[in-house]
Amino acid sequence: MAEGATIEEQSLPRYHERRYYPVKIGDVFKNQYRVIAKLGYGAYSTVWLAWDQRTKQYTSLKVCVSPDTESSPVLNEINMLRRLKGFPDTEQRELPGIGFTRLADDIFEIDGAFTNGRHYCSASWPDGQSIRVLQETFLDAILPKLLVKSFIHRLWFSVNWFHSTCGIIHADISPQNVLMQLEDHSSLSDIEDQELLNPSVPVTTTNGVAPVYRSRRNKLELSGFPVLTDFGQMRLAEGQINRDWWTPDLYRAPEVLSGLPWEYPVDVWSIGVLVSVSGIVIGSSRASHVGVIHLITSPSWRRRAVAASD
């Protein structure tokens, strides 16, 4: 096994402060989910391809870091997933919106013997790569206009369900949080075959208890069917004033950048910026983003922003 190298989640800021569960390929969770391969990672979790031994289907297993505060994005996402699952129409997957939203089929906890904490896990229907990964395959990250129209049209159904039925603001819509649906599970079978033929070799820490695997990417599919995911920053629209922010600078609405209270429209703004991948260049820095907003908003808005910052 390799040792000393820095890969995947190890390269993230505060990696050692965030207690990742040491998942190993071949582990079985809840006597039901057998881990096949690693699919990805983030600041608060790792994601694995698993085999559901009860349903005899592939599943995407998200294993979260042990939450360190009550306001942790991990706890927020778990609470929101449970809230969404509690709506009467959630089981009716054919309804507009639900089919384009990554809900949890199962939520459970595991003990972290080496992390001194509890870890939440969620099992979901597996999906494909993110729009961010898809952008990397096109010149200047500009996607075909017909593809953009297709997934934006369907993304609205998901956001509308959040807003009109659930009373929830996603608050973190960006290319990395929109996945493309898989047309079938052949690519998942391919990943399992690859893992059998060429097993992943993890990088281990000096104490040998925290293996880190490299992710295996499934194939890119231009299905045009998006799946909105990552609910760690979701907020309730009623009963609280929202002023914090997490979305990358480019996707933040004017009220977020200006420190004003925000509600449902921040999701609308983020989707509008997503449309920019069809050819509208906004810029990548915070300064250029704010400059564009100043060009398209009125003087009265700028006075509000200045007043809010005083």
Short mmCIF file of the C-alpha atoms (twelve columns), coordinates in Angstrom:
data_MODEL
# 
_entry.id   MODEL 
# 
loop_
_atom_site.group_PDB 
_atom_site.id 
_atom_site.type_symbol 
_atom_site.label_atom_id 
_atom_site.label_alt_id 
_atom_site.label_comp_id 
_atom_site.label_asym_id 
_atom_site.label_seq_id 
_atom_site.Cartn_x 
_atom_site.Cartn_y 
_atom_site.Cartn_z 
_atom_site.pdbx_PDB_model_num 
ATOM 1   C CA . MET A 1   0.000   0.000  0.000   1 
ATOM 2   C CA . ALA A 2   1.127   3.500  -0.774  1 
ATOM 3   C CA . GLU A 3   1.883   5.814  2.128   1 
ATOM 4   C CA . GLY A 4   2.678   9.506  2.380   1 
ATOM 5   C CA . ALA A 5   0.944   10.665 -0.787  1 
ATOM 6   C CA . THR A 6   -1.920  13.166 -0.593  1 
ATOM 7   C CA . ILE A 7   -4.976  12.352 -2.675  1 
ATOM 8   C CA . GLU A 8   -8.677  13.140 -2.922  1 
ATOM 9   C CA . GLU A 9   -10.197 14.329 0.382   1 
ATOM 10  C CA . GLN A 10  -6.729  14.501 1.951   1 
ATOM 11  C CA . SER A 11  -6.028  17.527 -0.257  1 
ATOM 12  C CA . LEU A 12  -9.005  19.497 1.088   1 
ATOM 13  C CA . PRO A 13  -8.594  22.287 3.653   1 
ATOM 14  C CA . ARG A 14  -9.187  21.134 7.234   1 
ATOM 15  C CA . TYR A 15  -9.032  17.473 6.221   1 
ATOM 16  C CA . HIS A 16  -7.534  16.455 9.569   1 
ATOM 17  C CA . GLU A 17  -10.179 18.414 11.493  1 
ATOM 18  C CA . ARG A 18  -13.038 16.713 9.677   1 
ATOM 19  C CA . ARG A 19  -13.422 13.166 10.841  1 
ATOM 20  C CA . TYR A 20  -13.937 10.974 7.776   1 
ATOM 21  C CA . TYR A 21  -15.097 7.444  8.357   1 
ATOM 22  C CA . PRO A 22  -12.432 4.933  7.192   1 
ATOM 23  C CA . VAL A 23  -14.529 3.098  4.601   1 
ATOM 24  C CA . LYS A 24  -12.875 0.059  3.033   1 
ATOM 25  C CA . ILE A 25  -13.916 -1.652 -0.178  1 
ATOM 26  C CA . GLY A 26  -15.726 -4.821 0.820   1 
ATOM 27  C CA . ASP A 27  -17.225 -3.328 3.991   1 
ATOM 28  C CA . VAL A 28  -20.881 -4.129 4.622   1 
ATOM 29  C CA . PHE A 29  -23.019 -1.500 6.336   1 
ATOM 30  C CA . LYS A 30  -26.260 -2.211 8.158   1 
ATOM 31  C CA . ASN A 31  -25.906 -5.856 7.058   1 
ATOM 32  C CA . GLN A 32  -27.250 -4.632 3.729   1 
ATOM 33  C CA . TYR A 33  -24.911 -2.394 1.721   1 
ATOM 34  C CA . ARG A 34  -21.684 -3.951 0.397   1 
ATOM 35  C CA . VAL A 35  -19.118 -1.361 -0.729  1 
ATOM 36  C CA . ILE A 36  -17.858 -1.954 -4.280  1 
ATOM 37  C CA . ALA A 37  -15.848 1.152  -5.242  1 
ATOM 38  C CA . LYS A 38  -15.385 4.812  -4.429  1 
ATOM 39  C CA . LEU A 39  -17.305 7.269  -6.615  1 
ATOM 40  C CA . GLY A 40  -16.309 10.627 -5.152  1 
ATOM 41  C CA . TYR A 41  -15.646 12.835 -2.163  1 
ATOM 42  C CA . GLY A 42  -16.377 16.256 -0.767  1 
ATOM 43  C CA . ALA A 43  -15.718 18.465 2.220   1 
ATOM 44  C CA . TYR A 44  -18.249 16.594 4.336   1 
ATOM 45  C CA . SER A 45  -18.500 13.068 2.922   1 
ATOM 46  C CA . THR A 46  -17.249 10.325 0.692   1 
ATOM 47  C CA . VAL A 47  -19.535 8.594  -1.832  1 
ATOM 48  C CA . TRP A 48  -19.380 4.912  -2.702  1 
ATOM 49  C CA . LEU A 49  -20.919 2.506  -5.160  1 
ATOM 50  C CA . ALA A 50  -22.543 -0.255 -3.135  1 
ATOM 51  C CA . TRP A 51  -24.674 -3.310 -3.716  1 
ATOM 52  C CA . ASP A 52  -27.943 -3.440 -1.825  1 
ATOM 53  C CA . GLN A 53  -28.123 -7.069 -0.757  1 
ATOM 54  C CA . ARG A 54  -31.803 -6.737 0.098   1 
ATOM 55  C CA . THR A 55  -33.114 -5.182 -3.128  1 
ATOM 56  C CA . LYS A 56  -30.373 -6.701 -5.331  1 
ATOM 57  C CA . GLN A 57  -29.622 -3.310 -6.894  1 
ATOM 58  C CA . TYR A 58  -26.762 -0.839 -7.067  1 
ATOM 59  C CA . THR A 59  -26.982 2.106  -4.711  1 
ATOM 60  C CA . SER A 60  -25.005 5.265  -4.044  1 
ATOM 61  C CA . LEU A 61  -23.859 5.315  -0.423  1 
ATOM 62  C CA . LYS A 62  -22.891 8.659  1.084   1 
ATOM 63  C CA . VAL A 63  -20.849 8.364  4.288   1 
ATOM 64  C CA . CYS A 64  -20.628 11.694 6.098   1 
ATOM 65  C CA . VAL A 65  -17.946 13.039 8.382   1 
ATOM 66  C CA . SER A 66  -18.781 13.035 12.047  1 
ATOM 67  C CA . PRO A 67  -20.600 16.353 12.710  1 
ATOM 68  C CA . ASP A 68  -18.759 18.594 15.162  1 
ATOM 69  C CA . THR A 69  -21.499 21.194 15.803  1 
ATOM 70  C CA . GLU A 70  -25.285 21.373 15.827  1 
ATOM 71  C CA . SER A 71  -25.101 23.713 12.822  1 
ATOM 72  C CA . SER A 72  -23.008 21.279 10.767  1 
ATOM 73  C CA . PRO A 73  -24.003 20.950 7.088   1 
ATOM 74  C CA . VAL A 74  -24.090 17.196 7.712   1 
ATOM 75  C CA . LEU A 75  -26.877 17.470 10.291  1 
ATOM 76  C CA . ASN A 76  -28.657 20.053 8.160   1 
ATOM 77  C CA . GLU A 77  -28.640 17.760 5.122   1 
ATOM 78  C CA . ILE A 78  -29.846 14.733 7.104   1 
ATOM 79  C CA . ASN A 79  -32.639 16.768 8.677   1 
ATOM 80  C CA . MET A 80  -33.673 18.130 5.275   1 
ATOM 81  C CA . LEU A 81  -33.606 14.681 3.656   1 
ATOM 82  C CA . ARG A 82  -35.865 13.391 6.417   1 
ATOM 83  C CA . ARG A 83  -38.139 16.393 6.018   1 
ATOM 84  C CA . LEU A 84  -38.392 15.880 2.264   1 
ATOM 85  C CA . LYS A 85  -39.098 12.186 2.721   1 
ATOM 86  C CA . GLY A 86  -41.962 13.087 5.030   1 
ATOM 87  C CA . PHE A 87  -44.013 14.850 2.376   1 
ATOM 88  C CA . PRO A 88  -46.971 12.712 1.246   1 
ATOM 89  C CA . ASP A 89  -46.077 12.892 -2.447  1 
ATOM 90  C CA . THR A 90  -42.399 11.979 -2.037  1 
ATOM 91  C CA . GLU A 91  -42.972 8.297  -2.779  1 
ATOM 92  C CA . GLN A 92  -44.714 9.189  -6.058  1 
ATOM 93  C CA . ARG A 93  -41.543 9.407  -8.124  1 
ATOM 94  C CA . GLU A 94  -43.430 10.125 -11.321 1 
ATOM 95  C CA . LEU A 95  -44.503 13.558 -10.087 1 
ATOM 96  C CA . PRO A 96  -42.681 16.517 -11.677 1 
ATOM 97  C CA . GLY A 97  -39.763 17.610 -9.537  1 
ATOM 98  C CA . ILE A 98  -39.272 14.496 -7.454  1 
ATOM 99  C CA . GLY A 99  -37.811 12.578 -10.386 1 
ATOM 100 C CA . PHE A 100 -35.153 15.278 -10.776 1 
ATOM 101 C CA . THR A 101 -34.229 15.402 -7.087  1 
ATOM 102 C CA . ARG A 102 -31.804 13.085 -5.323  1 
ATOM 103 C CA . LEU A 103 -33.727 11.909 -2.284  1 
ATOM 104 C CA . ALA A 104 -32.569 9.347  0.230   1 
ATOM 105 C CA . ASP A 105 -33.984 5.830  0.088   1 
ATOM 106 C CA . ASP A 106 -32.419 5.051  3.460   1 
ATOM 107 C CA . ILE A 107 -30.745 7.017  6.272   1 
ATOM 108 C CA . PHE A 108 -28.839 5.365  9.111   1 
ATOM 109 C CA . GLU A 109 -25.983 5.918  11.557  1 
ATOM 110 C CA . ILE A 110 -22.761 4.018  12.188  1 
ATOM 111 C CA . ASP A 111 -20.223 4.188  15.011  1 
ATOM 112 C CA . GLY A 112 -16.820 5.646  14.271  1 
ATOM 113 C CA . ALA A 113 -14.481 3.675  16.492  1 
ATOM 114 C CA . PHE A 114 -11.427 5.573  15.240  1 
ATOM 115 C CA . THR A 115 -13.128 8.970  14.894  1 
ATOM 116 C CA . ASN A 116 -14.829 9.030  18.303  1 
ATOM 117 C CA . GLY A 117 -18.143 9.982  16.803  1 
ATOM 118 C CA . ARG A 118 -21.264 8.945  14.949  1 
ATOM 119 C CA . HIS A 119 -21.485 9.049  11.171  1 
ATOM 120 C CA . TYR A 120 -24.660 9.517  9.149   1 
ATOM 121 C CA . CYS A 121 -25.066 7.556  5.937   1 
ATOM 122 C CA . SER A 122 -27.631 7.932  3.182   1 
ATOM 123 C CA . ALA A 123 -28.405 5.515  0.366   1 
ATOM 124 C CA . SER A 124 -29.748 6.882  -2.920  1 
ATOM 125 C CA . TRP A 125 -30.404 5.837  -6.491  1 
ATOM 126 C CA . PRO A 126 -27.054 6.104  -8.350  1 
ATOM 127 C CA . ASP A 127 -26.644 8.927  -10.862 1 
ATOM 128 C CA . GLY A 128 -24.022 10.021 -13.353 1 
ATOM 129 C CA . GLN A 129 -21.411 12.749 -13.427 1 
ATOM 130 C CA . SER A 130 -21.989 16.368 -12.476 1 
ATOM 131 C CA . ILE A 131 -22.480 19.188 -14.938 1 
ATOM 132 C CA . ARG A 132 -19.093 20.481 -13.772 1 
ATOM 133 C CA . VAL A 133 -17.390 17.296 -15.011 1 
ATOM 134 C CA . LEU A 134 -19.428 17.447 -18.209 1 
ATOM 135 C CA . GLN A 135 -18.258 21.023 -18.831 1 
ATOM 136 C CA . GLU A 136 -14.637 19.863 -18.738 1 
ATOM 137 C CA . THR A 137 -15.201 17.870 -21.931 1 
ATOM 138 C CA . PHE A 138 -16.298 20.881 -24.011 1 
ATOM 139 C CA . LEU A 139 -14.283 23.778 -25.402 1 
ATOM 140 C CA . ASP A 140 -14.289 26.713 -22.964 1 
ATOM 141 C CA . ALA A 141 -16.700 24.684 -20.772 1 
ATOM 142 C CA . ILE A 142 -19.598 25.780 -23.016 1 
ATOM 143 C CA . LEU A 143 -22.276 23.092 -23.282 1 
ATOM 144 C CA . PRO A 144 -24.493 22.668 -26.368 1 
ATOM 145 C CA . LYS A 145 -27.474 24.988 -26.160 1 
ATOM 146 C CA . LEU A 146 -30.020 22.218 -26.710 1 
ATOM 147 C CA . LEU A 147 -28.542 20.244 -23.812 1 
ATOM 148 C CA . VAL A 148 -28.628 23.300 -21.555 1 
ATOM 149 C CA . LYS A 149 -32.268 23.979 -22.442 1 
ATOM 150 C CA . SER A 150 -33.140 20.370 -21.694 1 
ATOM 151 C CA . PHE A 151 -31.651 20.123 -18.241 1 
ATOM 152 C CA . ILE A 152 -32.604 23.664 -17.170 1 
ATOM 153 C CA . HIS A 153 -36.226 23.008 -18.135 1 
ATOM 154 C CA . ARG A 154 -36.296 19.901 -15.961 1 
ATOM 155 C CA . LEU A 155 -34.286 21.476 -13.138 1 
ATOM 156 C CA . TRP A 156 -37.101 23.981 -12.670 1 
ATOM 157 C CA . PHE A 157 -39.438 21.126 -11.719 1 
ATOM 158 C CA . SER A 158 -37.149 20.141 -8.847  1 
ATOM 159 C CA . VAL A 159 -36.738 23.705 -7.601  1 
ATOM 160 C CA . ASN A 160 -40.469 24.375 -7.920  1 
ATOM 161 C CA . TRP A 161 -41.182 21.328 -5.754  1 
ATOM 162 C CA . PHE A 162 -38.773 22.607 -3.107  1 
ATOM 163 C CA . HIS A 163 -40.302 26.079 -3.128  1 
ATOM 164 C CA . SER A 164 -44.028 25.541 -3.608  1 
ATOM 165 C CA . THR A 165 -44.531 22.227 -1.807  1 
ATOM 166 C CA . CYS A 166 -41.721 21.928 0.720   1 
ATOM 167 C CA . GLY A 167 -41.105 25.574 1.649   1 
ATOM 168 C CA . ILE A 168 -37.358 25.027 1.296   1 
ATOM 169 C CA . ILE A 169 -34.562 26.980 -0.404  1 
ATOM 170 C CA . HIS A 170 -31.743 24.874 -1.855  1 
ATOM 171 C CA . ALA A 171 -29.231 27.755 -1.519  1 
ATOM 172 C CA . ASP A 172 -26.323 25.987 -3.224  1 
ATOM 173 C CA . ILE A 173 -27.241 25.365 -6.858  1 
ATOM 174 C CA . SER A 174 -24.082 25.127 -8.959  1 
ATOM 175 C CA . PRO A 175 -22.676 22.761 -11.625 1 
ATOM 176 C CA . GLN A 176 -21.102 20.389 -9.112  1 
ATOM 177 C CA . ASN A 177 -24.464 19.909 -7.372  1 
ATOM 178 C CA . VAL A 178 -26.409 18.986 -10.502 1 
ATOM 179 C CA . LEU A 179 -25.858 15.418 -11.692 1 
ATOM 180 C CA . MET A 180 -26.913 13.786 -14.949 1 
ATOM 181 C CA . GLN A 181 -29.190 10.760 -14.718 1 
ATOM 182 C CA . LEU A 182 -27.844 7.445  -15.948 1 
ATOM 183 C CA . GLU A 183 -29.811 5.892  -18.785 1 
ATOM 184 C CA . ASP A 184 -29.018 2.441  -17.394 1 
ATOM 185 C CA . HIS A 185 -26.670 0.832  -14.880 1 
ATOM 186 C CA . SER A 186 -24.232 -0.686 -17.365 1 
ATOM 187 C CA . SER A 187 -21.582 1.852  -16.362 1 
ATOM 188 C CA . LEU A 188 -21.953 0.772  -12.733 1 
ATOM 189 C CA . SER A 189 -21.397 -2.843 -13.751 1 
ATOM 190 C CA . ASP A 190 -18.302 -1.652 -15.618 1 
ATOM 191 C CA . ILE A 191 -16.979 -0.027 -12.424 1 
ATOM 192 C CA . GLU A 192 -17.528 -3.233 -10.489 1 
ATOM 193 C CA . ASP A 193 -15.716 -5.229 -13.203 1 
ATOM 194 C CA . GLN A 194 -12.817 -2.750 -13.156 1 
ATOM 195 C CA . GLU A 195 -12.523 -3.072 -9.409  1 
ATOM 196 C CA . LEU A 196 -12.422 -6.861 -9.657  1 
ATOM 197 C CA . LEU A 197 -9.798  -6.860 -12.421 1 
ATOM 198 C CA . ASN A 198 -7.683  -4.047 -11.002 1 
ATOM 199 C CA . PRO A 199 -8.422  -3.566 -7.291  1 
ATOM 200 C CA . SER A 200 -7.957  -0.070 -5.904  1 
ATOM 201 C CA . VAL A 201 -4.912  0.373  -3.705  1 
ATOM 202 C CA . PRO A 202 -5.600  2.846  -0.892  1 
ATOM 203 C CA . VAL A 203 -3.227  5.383  0.539   1 
ATOM 204 C CA . THR A 204 -2.936  4.790  4.281   1 
ATOM 205 C CA . THR A 205 -2.103  7.175  7.087   1 
ATOM 206 C CA . THR A 206 0.768   6.547  9.486   1 
ATOM 207 C CA . ASN A 207 -1.583  4.915  12.000  1 
ATOM 208 C CA . GLY A 208 -2.985  2.662  9.293   1 
ATOM 209 C CA . VAL A 209 -6.655  3.172  10.176  1 
ATOM 210 C CA . ALA A 210 -7.772  5.721  7.582   1 
ATOM 211 C CA . PRO A 211 -7.400  4.362  4.050   1 
ATOM 212 C CA . VAL A 212 -8.111  6.818  1.230   1 
ATOM 213 C CA . TYR A 213 -9.087  5.425  -2.170  1 
ATOM 214 C CA . ARG A 214 -9.050  7.069  -5.565  1 
ATOM 215 C CA . SER A 215 -12.483 7.541  -7.102  1 
ATOM 216 C CA . ARG A 216 -13.640 5.679  -10.175 1 
ATOM 217 C CA . ARG A 217 -15.641 7.786  -12.610 1 
ATOM 218 C CA . ASN A 218 -18.606 6.310  -14.385 1 
ATOM 219 C CA . LYS A 219 -19.131 7.177  -18.014 1 
ATOM 220 C CA . LEU A 220 -20.446 10.538 -19.140 1 
ATOM 221 C CA . GLU A 221 -23.985 10.509 -20.484 1 
ATOM 222 C CA . LEU A 222 -25.736 13.379 -22.259 1 
ATOM 223 C CA . SER A 223 -29.177 12.309 -21.107 1 
ATOM 224 C CA . GLY A 224 -30.413 15.860 -20.553 1 
ATOM 225 C CA . PHE A 225 -32.081 14.676 -17.337 1 
ATOM 226 C CA . PRO A 226 -30.627 16.511 -14.327 1 
ATOM 227 C CA . VAL A 227 -30.699 15.474 -10.685 1 
ATOM 228 C CA . LEU A 228 -30.375 18.186 -8.045  1 
ATOM 229 C CA . THR A 229 -28.338 17.025 -5.071  1 
ATOM 230 C CA . ASP A 230 -26.318 18.184 -2.026  1 
ATOM 231 C CA . PHE A 231 -28.706 19.604 0.574   1 
ATOM 232 C CA . GLY A 232 -26.205 20.616 3.258   1 
ATOM 233 C CA . GLN A 233 -26.949 24.329 2.881   1 
ATOM 234 C CA . MET A 234 -30.734 24.115 2.489   1 
ATOM 235 C CA . ARG A 235 -32.778 26.625 4.458   1 
ATOM 236 C CA . LEU A 236 -36.397 26.915 5.470   1 
ATOM 237 C CA . ALA A 237 -38.084 29.866 3.826   1 
ATOM 238 C CA . GLU A 238 -40.479 30.621 6.676   1 
ATOM 239 C CA . GLY A 239 -39.764 31.489 10.286  1 
ATOM 240 C CA . GLN A 240 -36.153 32.617 9.931   1 
ATOM 241 C CA . ILE A 241 -34.013 35.313 8.356   1 
ATOM 242 C CA . ASN A 242 -31.269 34.005 6.092   1 
ATOM 243 C CA . ARG A 243 -28.094 36.032 5.655   1 
ATOM 244 C CA . ASP A 244 -25.328 33.412 5.500   1 
ATOM 245 C CA . TRP A 245 -24.029 32.002 2.204   1 
ATOM 246 C CA . TRP A 246 -22.167 29.016 0.822   1 
ATOM 247 C CA . THR A 247 -22.701 29.054 -2.933  1 
ATOM 248 C CA . PRO A 248 -19.559 29.790 -5.001  1 
ATOM 249 C CA . ASP A 249 -19.172 33.504 -5.770  1 
ATOM 250 C CA . LEU A 250 -20.249 33.212 -9.385  1 
ATOM 251 C CA . TYR A 251 -23.629 31.727 -8.437  1 
ATOM 252 C CA . ARG A 252 -24.525 34.037 -5.556  1 
ATOM 253 C CA . ALA A 253 -27.510 36.313 -5.957  1 
ATOM 254 C CA . PRO A 254 -27.112 40.091 -5.506  1 
ATOM 255 C CA . GLU A 255 -28.800 40.063 -2.105  1 
ATOM 256 C CA . VAL A 256 -26.390 37.378 -0.869  1 
ATOM 257 C CA . LEU A 257 -23.311 39.285 -2.020  1 
ATOM 258 C CA . SER A 258 -24.728 42.476 -0.518  1 
ATOM 259 C CA . GLY A 259 -25.420 40.982 2.886   1 
ATOM 260 C CA . LEU A 260 -29.197 41.403 2.588   1 
ATOM 261 C CA . PRO A 261 -31.791 38.856 3.783   1 
ATOM 262 C CA . TRP A 262 -32.537 36.322 1.082   1 
ATOM 263 C CA . GLU A 263 -35.301 33.879 0.188   1 
ATOM 264 C CA . TYR A 264 -36.473 31.750 -2.775  1 
ATOM 265 C CA . PRO A 265 -35.116 34.051 -5.530  1 
ATOM 266 C CA . VAL A 266 -31.504 33.088 -4.745  1 
ATOM 267 C CA . ASP A 267 -32.186 29.683 -6.344  1 
ATOM 268 C CA . VAL A 268 -33.671 31.375 -9.395  1 
ATOM 269 C CA . TRP A 269 -30.554 33.531 -9.737  1 
ATOM 270 C CA . SER A 270 -28.244 30.515 -9.474  1 
ATOM 271 C CA . ILE A 271 -30.137 28.703 -12.225 1 
ATOM 272 C CA . GLY A 272 -29.939 31.850 -14.349 1 
ATOM 273 C CA . VAL A 273 -26.173 31.798 -13.990 1 
ATOM 274 C CA . LEU A 274 -26.171 28.110 -14.915 1 
ATOM 275 C CA . VAL A 275 -27.768 29.136 -18.202 1 
ATOM 276 C CA . SER A 276 -24.646 31.190 -18.850 1 
ATOM 277 C CA . VAL A 277 -22.844 27.987 -19.857 1 
ATOM 278 C CA . SER A 278 -24.651 28.314 -23.186 1 
ATOM 279 C CA . GLY A 279 -22.447 31.270 -24.041 1 
ATOM 280 C CA . ILE A 280 -23.019 34.266 -21.745 1 
ATOM 281 C CA . VAL A 281 -19.671 35.026 -20.129 1 
ATOM 282 C CA . ILE A 282 -19.976 36.526 -16.661 1 
ATOM 283 C CA . GLY A 283 -16.481 36.116 -15.267 1 
ATOM 284 C CA . SER A 284 -15.107 34.012 -12.459 1 
ATOM 285 C CA . SER A 285 -13.911 36.404 -9.770  1 
ATOM 286 C CA . ARG A 286 -16.043 37.938 -7.035  1 
ATOM 287 C CA . ALA A 287 -15.063 41.452 -8.147  1 
ATOM 288 C CA . SER A 288 -16.138 40.866 -11.744 1 
ATOM 289 C CA . HIS A 289 -19.365 39.219 -10.580 1 
ATOM 290 C CA . VAL A 290 -20.249 42.177 -8.374  1 
ATOM 291 C CA . GLY A 291 -19.369 44.511 -11.245 1 
ATOM 292 C CA . VAL A 292 -21.804 42.767 -13.567 1 
ATOM 293 C CA . ILE A 293 -24.525 42.928 -10.929 1 
ATOM 294 C CA . HIS A 294 -23.973 46.674 -10.581 1 
ATOM 295 C CA . LEU A 295 -24.462 47.035 -14.316 1 
ATOM 296 C CA . ILE A 296 -27.780 45.211 -14.347 1 
ATOM 297 C CA . THR A 297 -29.306 46.456 -11.102 1 
ATOM 298 C CA . SER A 298 -30.727 49.847 -10.284 1 
ATOM 299 C CA . PRO A 299 -29.134 52.633 -8.207  1 
ATOM 300 C CA . SER A 300 -31.760 52.037 -5.524  1 
ATOM 301 C CA . TRP A 301 -30.487 48.472 -5.084  1 
ATOM 302 C CA . ARG A 302 -26.945 49.725 -4.645  1 
ATOM 303 C CA . ARG A 303 -28.152 52.143 -1.973  1 
ATOM 304 C CA . ARG A 304 -29.786 49.228 -0.128  1 
ATOM 305 C CA . ALA A 305 -26.572 47.222 -0.303  1 
ATOM 306 C CA . VAL A 306 -24.486 50.104 1.022   1 
ATOM 307 C CA . ALA A 307 -26.969 50.688 3.859   1 
ATOM 308 C CA . ALA A 308 -26.931 47.019 4.813   1 
ATOM 309 C CA . SER A 309 -23.142 47.028 5.090   1 
ATOM 310 C CA . ASP A 310 -23.028 50.033 7.410   1 
# 
